Coordinates of C-alpha atoms and ligand atoms in Angstrom, one line a residue:
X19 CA 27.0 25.2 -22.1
X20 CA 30.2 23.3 -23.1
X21 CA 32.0 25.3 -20.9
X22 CA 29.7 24.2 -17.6
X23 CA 29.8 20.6 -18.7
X24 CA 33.4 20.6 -18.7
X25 CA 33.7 22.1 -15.1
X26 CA 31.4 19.6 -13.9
X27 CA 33.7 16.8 -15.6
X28 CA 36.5 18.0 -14.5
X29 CA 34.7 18.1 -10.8
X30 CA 33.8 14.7 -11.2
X31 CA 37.6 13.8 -12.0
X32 CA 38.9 15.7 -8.9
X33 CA 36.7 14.6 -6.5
X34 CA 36.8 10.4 -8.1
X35 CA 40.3 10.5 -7.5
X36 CA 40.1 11.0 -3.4
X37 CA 37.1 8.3 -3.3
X38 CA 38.0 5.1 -2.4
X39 CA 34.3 3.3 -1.1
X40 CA 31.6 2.3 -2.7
X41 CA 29.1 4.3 -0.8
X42 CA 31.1 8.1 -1.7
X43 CA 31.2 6.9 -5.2
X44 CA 27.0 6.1 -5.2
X45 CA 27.0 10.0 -3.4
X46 CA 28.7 11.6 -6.0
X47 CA 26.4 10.4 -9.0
X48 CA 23.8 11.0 -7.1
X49 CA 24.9 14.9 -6.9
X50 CA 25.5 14.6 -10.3
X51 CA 22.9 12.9 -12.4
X52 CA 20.3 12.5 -9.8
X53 CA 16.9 14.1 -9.7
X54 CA 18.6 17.5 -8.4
X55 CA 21.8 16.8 -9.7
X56 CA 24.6 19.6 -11.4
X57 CA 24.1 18.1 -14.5
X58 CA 20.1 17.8 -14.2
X59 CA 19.8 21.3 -13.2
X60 CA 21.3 22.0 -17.0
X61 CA 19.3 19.8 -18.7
X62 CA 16.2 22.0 -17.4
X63 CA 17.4 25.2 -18.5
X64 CA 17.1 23.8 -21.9
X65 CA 13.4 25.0 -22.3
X66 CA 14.9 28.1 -22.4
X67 CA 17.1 27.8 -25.0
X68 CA 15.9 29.7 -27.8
X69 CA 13.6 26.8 -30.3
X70 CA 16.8 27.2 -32.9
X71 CA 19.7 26.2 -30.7
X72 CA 17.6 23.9 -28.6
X73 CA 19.0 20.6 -31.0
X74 CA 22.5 21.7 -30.6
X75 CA 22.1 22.2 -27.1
X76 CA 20.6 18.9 -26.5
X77 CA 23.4 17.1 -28.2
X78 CA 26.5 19.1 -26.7
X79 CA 24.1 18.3 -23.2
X80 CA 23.8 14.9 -24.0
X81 CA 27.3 13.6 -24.8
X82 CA 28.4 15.3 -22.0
X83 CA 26.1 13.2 -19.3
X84 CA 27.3 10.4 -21.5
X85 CA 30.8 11.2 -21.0
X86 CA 30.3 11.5 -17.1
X87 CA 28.1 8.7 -16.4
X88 CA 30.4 6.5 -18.1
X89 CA 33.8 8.1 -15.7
X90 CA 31.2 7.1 -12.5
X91 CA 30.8 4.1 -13.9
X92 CA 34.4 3.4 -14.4
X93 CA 35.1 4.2 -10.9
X94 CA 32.3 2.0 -9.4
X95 CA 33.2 -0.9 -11.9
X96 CA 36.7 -0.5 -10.1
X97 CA 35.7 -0.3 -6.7
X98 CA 33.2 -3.5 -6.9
X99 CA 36.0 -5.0 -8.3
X100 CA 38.4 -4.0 -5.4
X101 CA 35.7 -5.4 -2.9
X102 CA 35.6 -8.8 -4.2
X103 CA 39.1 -9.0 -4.7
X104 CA 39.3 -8.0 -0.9
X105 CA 36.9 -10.4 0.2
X106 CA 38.7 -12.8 -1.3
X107 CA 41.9 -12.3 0.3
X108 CA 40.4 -11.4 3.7
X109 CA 38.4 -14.5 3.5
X110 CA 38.7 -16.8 6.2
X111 CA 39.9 -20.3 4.4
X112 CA 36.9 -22.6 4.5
X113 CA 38.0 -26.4 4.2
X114 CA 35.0 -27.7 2.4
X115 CA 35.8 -31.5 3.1
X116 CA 34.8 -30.8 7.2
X117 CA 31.7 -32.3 8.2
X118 CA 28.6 -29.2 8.8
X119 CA 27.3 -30.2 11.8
X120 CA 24.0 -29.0 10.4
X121 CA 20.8 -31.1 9.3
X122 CA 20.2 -31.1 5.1
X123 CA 17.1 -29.4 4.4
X124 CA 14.3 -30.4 2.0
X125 CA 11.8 -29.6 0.2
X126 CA 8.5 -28.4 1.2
X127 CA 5.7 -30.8 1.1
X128 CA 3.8 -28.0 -0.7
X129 CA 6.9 -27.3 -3.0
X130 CA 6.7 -30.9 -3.9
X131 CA 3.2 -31.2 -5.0
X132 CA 3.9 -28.3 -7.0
X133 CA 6.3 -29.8 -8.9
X134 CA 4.5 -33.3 -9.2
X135 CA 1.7 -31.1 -10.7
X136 CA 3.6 -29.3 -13.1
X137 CA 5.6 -32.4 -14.7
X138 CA 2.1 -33.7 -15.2
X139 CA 0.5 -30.9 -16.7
X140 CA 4.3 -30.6 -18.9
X141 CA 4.2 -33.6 -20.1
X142 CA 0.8 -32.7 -21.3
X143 CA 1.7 -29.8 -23.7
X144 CA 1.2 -27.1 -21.1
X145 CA 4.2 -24.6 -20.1
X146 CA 4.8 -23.3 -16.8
X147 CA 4.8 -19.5 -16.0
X148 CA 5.4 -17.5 -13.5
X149 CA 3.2 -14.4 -11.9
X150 CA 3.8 -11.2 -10.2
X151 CA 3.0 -11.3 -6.1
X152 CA 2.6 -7.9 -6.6
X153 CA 0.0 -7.0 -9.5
X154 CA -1.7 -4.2 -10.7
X155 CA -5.3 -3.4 -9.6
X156 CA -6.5 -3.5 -12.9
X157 CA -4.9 -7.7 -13.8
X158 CA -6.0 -8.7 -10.3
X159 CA -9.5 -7.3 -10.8
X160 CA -10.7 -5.6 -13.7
X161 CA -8.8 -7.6 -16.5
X162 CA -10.8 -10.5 -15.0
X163 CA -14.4 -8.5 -15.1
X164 CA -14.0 -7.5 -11.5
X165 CA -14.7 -3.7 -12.1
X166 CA -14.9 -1.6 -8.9
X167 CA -17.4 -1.6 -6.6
X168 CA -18.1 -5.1 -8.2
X169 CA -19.5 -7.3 -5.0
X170 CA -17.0 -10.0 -6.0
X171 CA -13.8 -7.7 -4.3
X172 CA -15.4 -7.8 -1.2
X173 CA -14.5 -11.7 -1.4
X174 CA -11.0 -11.0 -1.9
X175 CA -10.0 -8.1 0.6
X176 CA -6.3 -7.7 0.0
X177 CA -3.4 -5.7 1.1
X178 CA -3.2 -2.1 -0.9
X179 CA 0.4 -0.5 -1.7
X180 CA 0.4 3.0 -1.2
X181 CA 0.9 3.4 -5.3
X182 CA -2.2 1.7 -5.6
X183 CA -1.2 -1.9 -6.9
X184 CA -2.5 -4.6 -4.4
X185 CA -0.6 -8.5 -3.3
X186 CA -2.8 -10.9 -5.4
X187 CA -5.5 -12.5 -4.3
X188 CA -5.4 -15.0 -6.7
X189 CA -3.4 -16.7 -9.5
X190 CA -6.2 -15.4 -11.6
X191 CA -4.0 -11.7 -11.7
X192 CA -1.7 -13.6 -14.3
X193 CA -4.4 -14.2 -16.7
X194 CA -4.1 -11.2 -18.4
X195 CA -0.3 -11.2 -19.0
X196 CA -0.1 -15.0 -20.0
X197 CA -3.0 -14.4 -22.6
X198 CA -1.2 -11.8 -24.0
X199 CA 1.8 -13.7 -24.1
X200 CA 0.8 -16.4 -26.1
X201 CA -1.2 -16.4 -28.9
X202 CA -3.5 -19.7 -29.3
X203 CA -3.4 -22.6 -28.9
X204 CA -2.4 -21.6 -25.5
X205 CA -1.9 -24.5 -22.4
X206 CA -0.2 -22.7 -19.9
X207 CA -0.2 -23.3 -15.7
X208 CA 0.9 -20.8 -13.2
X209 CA 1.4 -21.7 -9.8
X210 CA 1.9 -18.8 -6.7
X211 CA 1.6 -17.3 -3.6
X212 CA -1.9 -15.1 -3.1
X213 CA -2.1 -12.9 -0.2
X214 CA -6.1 -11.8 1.4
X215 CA -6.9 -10.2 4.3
X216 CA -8.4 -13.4 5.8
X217 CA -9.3 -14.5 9.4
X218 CA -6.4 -17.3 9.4
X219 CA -8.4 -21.2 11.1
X220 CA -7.3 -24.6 9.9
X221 CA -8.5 -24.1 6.2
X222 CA -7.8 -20.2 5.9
X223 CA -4.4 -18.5 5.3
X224 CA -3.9 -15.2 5.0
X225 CA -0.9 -16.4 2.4
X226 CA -1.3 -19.5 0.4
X227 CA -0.4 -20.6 -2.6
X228 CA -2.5 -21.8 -5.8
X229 CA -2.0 -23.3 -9.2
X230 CA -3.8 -22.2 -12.0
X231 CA -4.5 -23.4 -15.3
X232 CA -5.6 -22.1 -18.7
X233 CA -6.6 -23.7 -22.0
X234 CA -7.3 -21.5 -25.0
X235 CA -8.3 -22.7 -28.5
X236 CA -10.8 -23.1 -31.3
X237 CA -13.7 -25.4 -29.6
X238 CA -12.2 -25.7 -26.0
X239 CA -15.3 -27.5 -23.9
X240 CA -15.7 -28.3 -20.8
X241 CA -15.2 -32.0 -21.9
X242 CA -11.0 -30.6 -22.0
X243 CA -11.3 -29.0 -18.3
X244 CA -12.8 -32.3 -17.3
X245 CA -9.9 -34.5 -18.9
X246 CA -7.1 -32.8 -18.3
X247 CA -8.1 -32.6 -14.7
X248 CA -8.8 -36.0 -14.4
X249 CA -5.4 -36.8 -15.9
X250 CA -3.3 -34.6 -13.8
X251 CA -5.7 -36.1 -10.6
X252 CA -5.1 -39.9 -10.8
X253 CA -0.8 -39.1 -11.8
X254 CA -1.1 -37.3 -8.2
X255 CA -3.0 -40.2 -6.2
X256 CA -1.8 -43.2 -8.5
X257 CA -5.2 -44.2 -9.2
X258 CA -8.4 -43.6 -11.6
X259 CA -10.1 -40.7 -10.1
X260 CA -13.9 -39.5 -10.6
X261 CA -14.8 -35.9 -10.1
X262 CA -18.0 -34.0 -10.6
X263 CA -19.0 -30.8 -11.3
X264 CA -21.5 -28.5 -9.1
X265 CA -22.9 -24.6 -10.5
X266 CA -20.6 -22.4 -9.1
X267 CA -20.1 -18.3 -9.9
X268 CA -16.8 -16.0 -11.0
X269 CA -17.3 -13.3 -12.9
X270 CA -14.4 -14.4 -15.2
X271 CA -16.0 -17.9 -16.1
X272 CA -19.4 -18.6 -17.6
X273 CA -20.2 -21.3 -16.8
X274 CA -18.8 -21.9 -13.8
X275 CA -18.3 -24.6 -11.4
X276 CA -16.9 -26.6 -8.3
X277 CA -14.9 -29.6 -9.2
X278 CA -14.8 -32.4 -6.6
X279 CA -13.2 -35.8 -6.6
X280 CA -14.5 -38.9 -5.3
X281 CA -12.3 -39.1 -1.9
X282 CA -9.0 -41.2 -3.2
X283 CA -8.9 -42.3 0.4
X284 CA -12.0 -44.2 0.9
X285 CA -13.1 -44.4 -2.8
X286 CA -16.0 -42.9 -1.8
X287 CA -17.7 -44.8 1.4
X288 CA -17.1 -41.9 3.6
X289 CA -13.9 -41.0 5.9
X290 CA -12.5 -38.3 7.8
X291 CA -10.8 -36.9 5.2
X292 CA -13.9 -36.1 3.2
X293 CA -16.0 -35.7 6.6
X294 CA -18.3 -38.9 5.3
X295 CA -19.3 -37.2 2.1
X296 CA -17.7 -39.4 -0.1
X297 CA -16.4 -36.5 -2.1
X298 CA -14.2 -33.2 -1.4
X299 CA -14.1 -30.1 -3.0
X300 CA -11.3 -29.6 -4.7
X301 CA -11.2 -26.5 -7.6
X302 CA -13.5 -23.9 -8.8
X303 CA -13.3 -23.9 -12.7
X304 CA -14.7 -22.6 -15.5
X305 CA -15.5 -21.2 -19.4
X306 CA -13.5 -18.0 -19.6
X307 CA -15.8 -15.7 -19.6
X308 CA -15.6 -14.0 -23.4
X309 CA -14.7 -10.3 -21.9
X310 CA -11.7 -12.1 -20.3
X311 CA -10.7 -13.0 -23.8
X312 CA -11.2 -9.9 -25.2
X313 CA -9.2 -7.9 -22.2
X314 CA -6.3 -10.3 -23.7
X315 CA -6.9 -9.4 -27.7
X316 CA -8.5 -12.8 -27.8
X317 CA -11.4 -13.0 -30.4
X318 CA -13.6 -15.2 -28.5
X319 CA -15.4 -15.5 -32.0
X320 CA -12.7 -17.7 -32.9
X321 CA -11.5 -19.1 -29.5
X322 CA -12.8 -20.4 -26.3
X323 CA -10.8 -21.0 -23.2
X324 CA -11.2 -23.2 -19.3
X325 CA -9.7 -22.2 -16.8
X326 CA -9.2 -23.8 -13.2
X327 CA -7.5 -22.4 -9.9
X328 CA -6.2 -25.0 -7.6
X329 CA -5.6 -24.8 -4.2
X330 CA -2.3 -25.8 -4.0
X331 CA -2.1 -26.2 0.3
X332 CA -5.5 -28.0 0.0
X333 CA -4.0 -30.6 -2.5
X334 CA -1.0 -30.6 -0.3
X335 CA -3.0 -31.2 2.8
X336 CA -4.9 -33.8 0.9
X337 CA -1.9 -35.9 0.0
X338 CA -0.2 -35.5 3.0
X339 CA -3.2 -35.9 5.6
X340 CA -2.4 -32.7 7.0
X341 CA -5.7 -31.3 8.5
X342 CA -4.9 -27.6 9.9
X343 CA -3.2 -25.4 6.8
X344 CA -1.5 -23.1 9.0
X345 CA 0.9 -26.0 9.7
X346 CA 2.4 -25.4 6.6
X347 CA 3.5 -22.0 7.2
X348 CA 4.5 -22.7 10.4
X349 CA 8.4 -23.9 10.3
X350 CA 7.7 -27.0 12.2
X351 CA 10.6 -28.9 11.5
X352 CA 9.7 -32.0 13.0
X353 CA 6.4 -32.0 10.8
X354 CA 7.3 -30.5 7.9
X355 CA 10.8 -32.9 7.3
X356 CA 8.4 -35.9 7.7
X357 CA 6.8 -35.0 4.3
X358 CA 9.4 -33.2 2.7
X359 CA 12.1 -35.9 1.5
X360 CA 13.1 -35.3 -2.4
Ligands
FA5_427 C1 -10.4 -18.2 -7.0 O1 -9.4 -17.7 -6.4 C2 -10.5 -18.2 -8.5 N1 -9.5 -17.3 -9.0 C3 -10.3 -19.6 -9.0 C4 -10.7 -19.8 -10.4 C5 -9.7 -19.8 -11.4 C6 -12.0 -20.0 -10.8 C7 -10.0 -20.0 -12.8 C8 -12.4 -20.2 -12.1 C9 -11.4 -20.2 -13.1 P1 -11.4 -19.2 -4.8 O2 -11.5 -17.9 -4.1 O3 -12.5 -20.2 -4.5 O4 -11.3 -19.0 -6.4 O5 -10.0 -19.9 -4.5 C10 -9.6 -21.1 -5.2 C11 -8.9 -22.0 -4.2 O6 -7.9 -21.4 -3.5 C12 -9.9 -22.5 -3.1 O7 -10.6 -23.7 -3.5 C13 -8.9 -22.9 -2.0 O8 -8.4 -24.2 -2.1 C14 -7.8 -21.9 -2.2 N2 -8.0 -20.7 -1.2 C15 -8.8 -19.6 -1.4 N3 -8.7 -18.8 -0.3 C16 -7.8 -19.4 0.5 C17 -7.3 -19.1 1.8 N4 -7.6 -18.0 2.4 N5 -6.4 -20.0 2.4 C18 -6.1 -21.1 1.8 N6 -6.5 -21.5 0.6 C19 -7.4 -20.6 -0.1

């Protein structure tokens, strides 16, 4: 076995030594140590290796793919180096004091409401965390009592990867890992993009963002959900807000609701903005729903937990008067720049 290793090192040697890009070197580790590689092919004949000489096999087998991995890496190491340093020489000097020419950009209007958001919700104790746009079937879904052929996944059709995971449909996929995460007291937000297989019109996106909320710890009511909303509501429109609280249904809350706010814009007498109702919906909320706590290794004995999923291009429609959401996907520069100035 020793004796193959060392021809295949000294292989790897001869054939280093006339590579001089990148790409070759990539090449010859795949021929080496990929999935069909000469040195792969060796480590399956170690099933037949009779079950006494098997260890010593391994071993002698093992340094040597150490030993080789590390002369590939070497060579690459040398070669990345070699690029930059001849991107650096062949680089056009660039006189960073000439004017662009170019317009500055700014931030989206929806990026900024994010951020007004989170410095109130930070300022209240909560941390901010991030979620996977891609999520497993089983966090999107099932961690939040969606089982399969629940009627609740027909309401959020998605796109399917072919290994089965799916783009999330909601900010609710996160719950699961953040839960986990943390042990309570847990405050956490999580703001991101959600992908369904929507027919897109003025309040529908098939891609749109949300910002979601969760409070975990002994005696959480619905009194919390109601405050901290409230709180993080008048910061956003500079004023006292009221909301209310309709029935609403998820299967990961119980109960669960529809918060609305009295419209900031017309206090309430009746406008366009809230089409003369006085108030507009703005975020389904909730209990978390005691298997939710438990798919997280939450006792909910001990704990209960709100949760809330904003609609982050509603809010930023709201503060912005925006009235057709696919605006804000749209790259309309001569909108967008008129909201977007920090
Ligand atoms: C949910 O997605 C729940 N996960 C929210 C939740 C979280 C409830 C925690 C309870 C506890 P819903 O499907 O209603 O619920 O979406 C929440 C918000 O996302 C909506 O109010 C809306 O503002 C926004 N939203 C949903 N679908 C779209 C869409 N296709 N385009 C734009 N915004 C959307």
């Amino acid at each position: 076995m020793q004796n193959k290793i060392n021809e295949i090192k000294n292989y790897v040697i001869q054939k280093l030594s006339g590579i001089n890009a990148q790409a070759d070197c990539q090449a010859l580790r795949v021929e080496i140590l990929g999935k069909s590689g000469k040195l792969t092919e060796l480590f399956k004949q170690l099933k037949d290796v009779p079950a006494e000489e098997k260890g010593k096999v391994g071993q002698i087998l093992n340094a040597g793919k150490s030993e080789i991995d590390a002369i590939i890496s070497n060579k690459e190491k040398e070669l990345a180096n070699a690029a930059i340093q001849n991107e650096i020489n062949s680089a056009e000097k660039i006189d960073i004091t000439l004017p662009t020419g170019a317009e500055c950009g700014s931030l989206h209007p929806r990026t900024i409401i994010q951020r007004e958001i989170e410095e109130v919700f930070t300022s209240m104790g909560f941390v901010v965390e991030d979620g996977n746009e891609v999520e497993t079937e089983y966090n999107n879904f099932t961690a939040v009592n969606v089982p399969e052929n629940h009627p609740a996944r027909d309401m959020q059709d998605t796109f399917w990867l072919d290994n089965g995971e799916v783009l999330k449909t909601h900010t609710s996929a996160s719950q699961n890992r953040i839960l986990k995460k943390y042990t309570p007291p847990i405050r956490a937000i999580f703001p991101g993009r959600c992908f369904r297989n929507e027919d897109v019109d003025a309040s529908h996106e098939n891609t749109f963002f949300q910002l979601e909320g969760v409070i975990v710890d002994k005696d959480v009511s619905v009194g919390n959900l109601i405050y901290f909303m409230k709180e993080m509501l008048s910061k956003i429109f500079k004023k006292q807000v009221e909301v209310r609280l309709r029935p609403g249904f998820f299967p990961f809350t119980e109960p669960s609701f529809e918060m609305d706010v009295r419209c900031p814009f017309c206090d309430g007498k009746g406008c366009p903005t809230c089409k003369n109702g006085g108030w507009i919906e703005l975020c389904p909320c909730g209990m978390i729903h005691p298997q939710v706590l438990r798919n997280s290794g939450i006792d909910p004995e001990k704990f209960s937990g709100c949760a809330f999923g904003l609609g982050l291009d509603r809010m930023t429609m709201l503060s912005t008067n925006l009235n057709d959401i696919r605006e804000l996907n749209s790259g309309n520069l001569k909108l967008l720049k008129q909201f977007g100035v920090k």
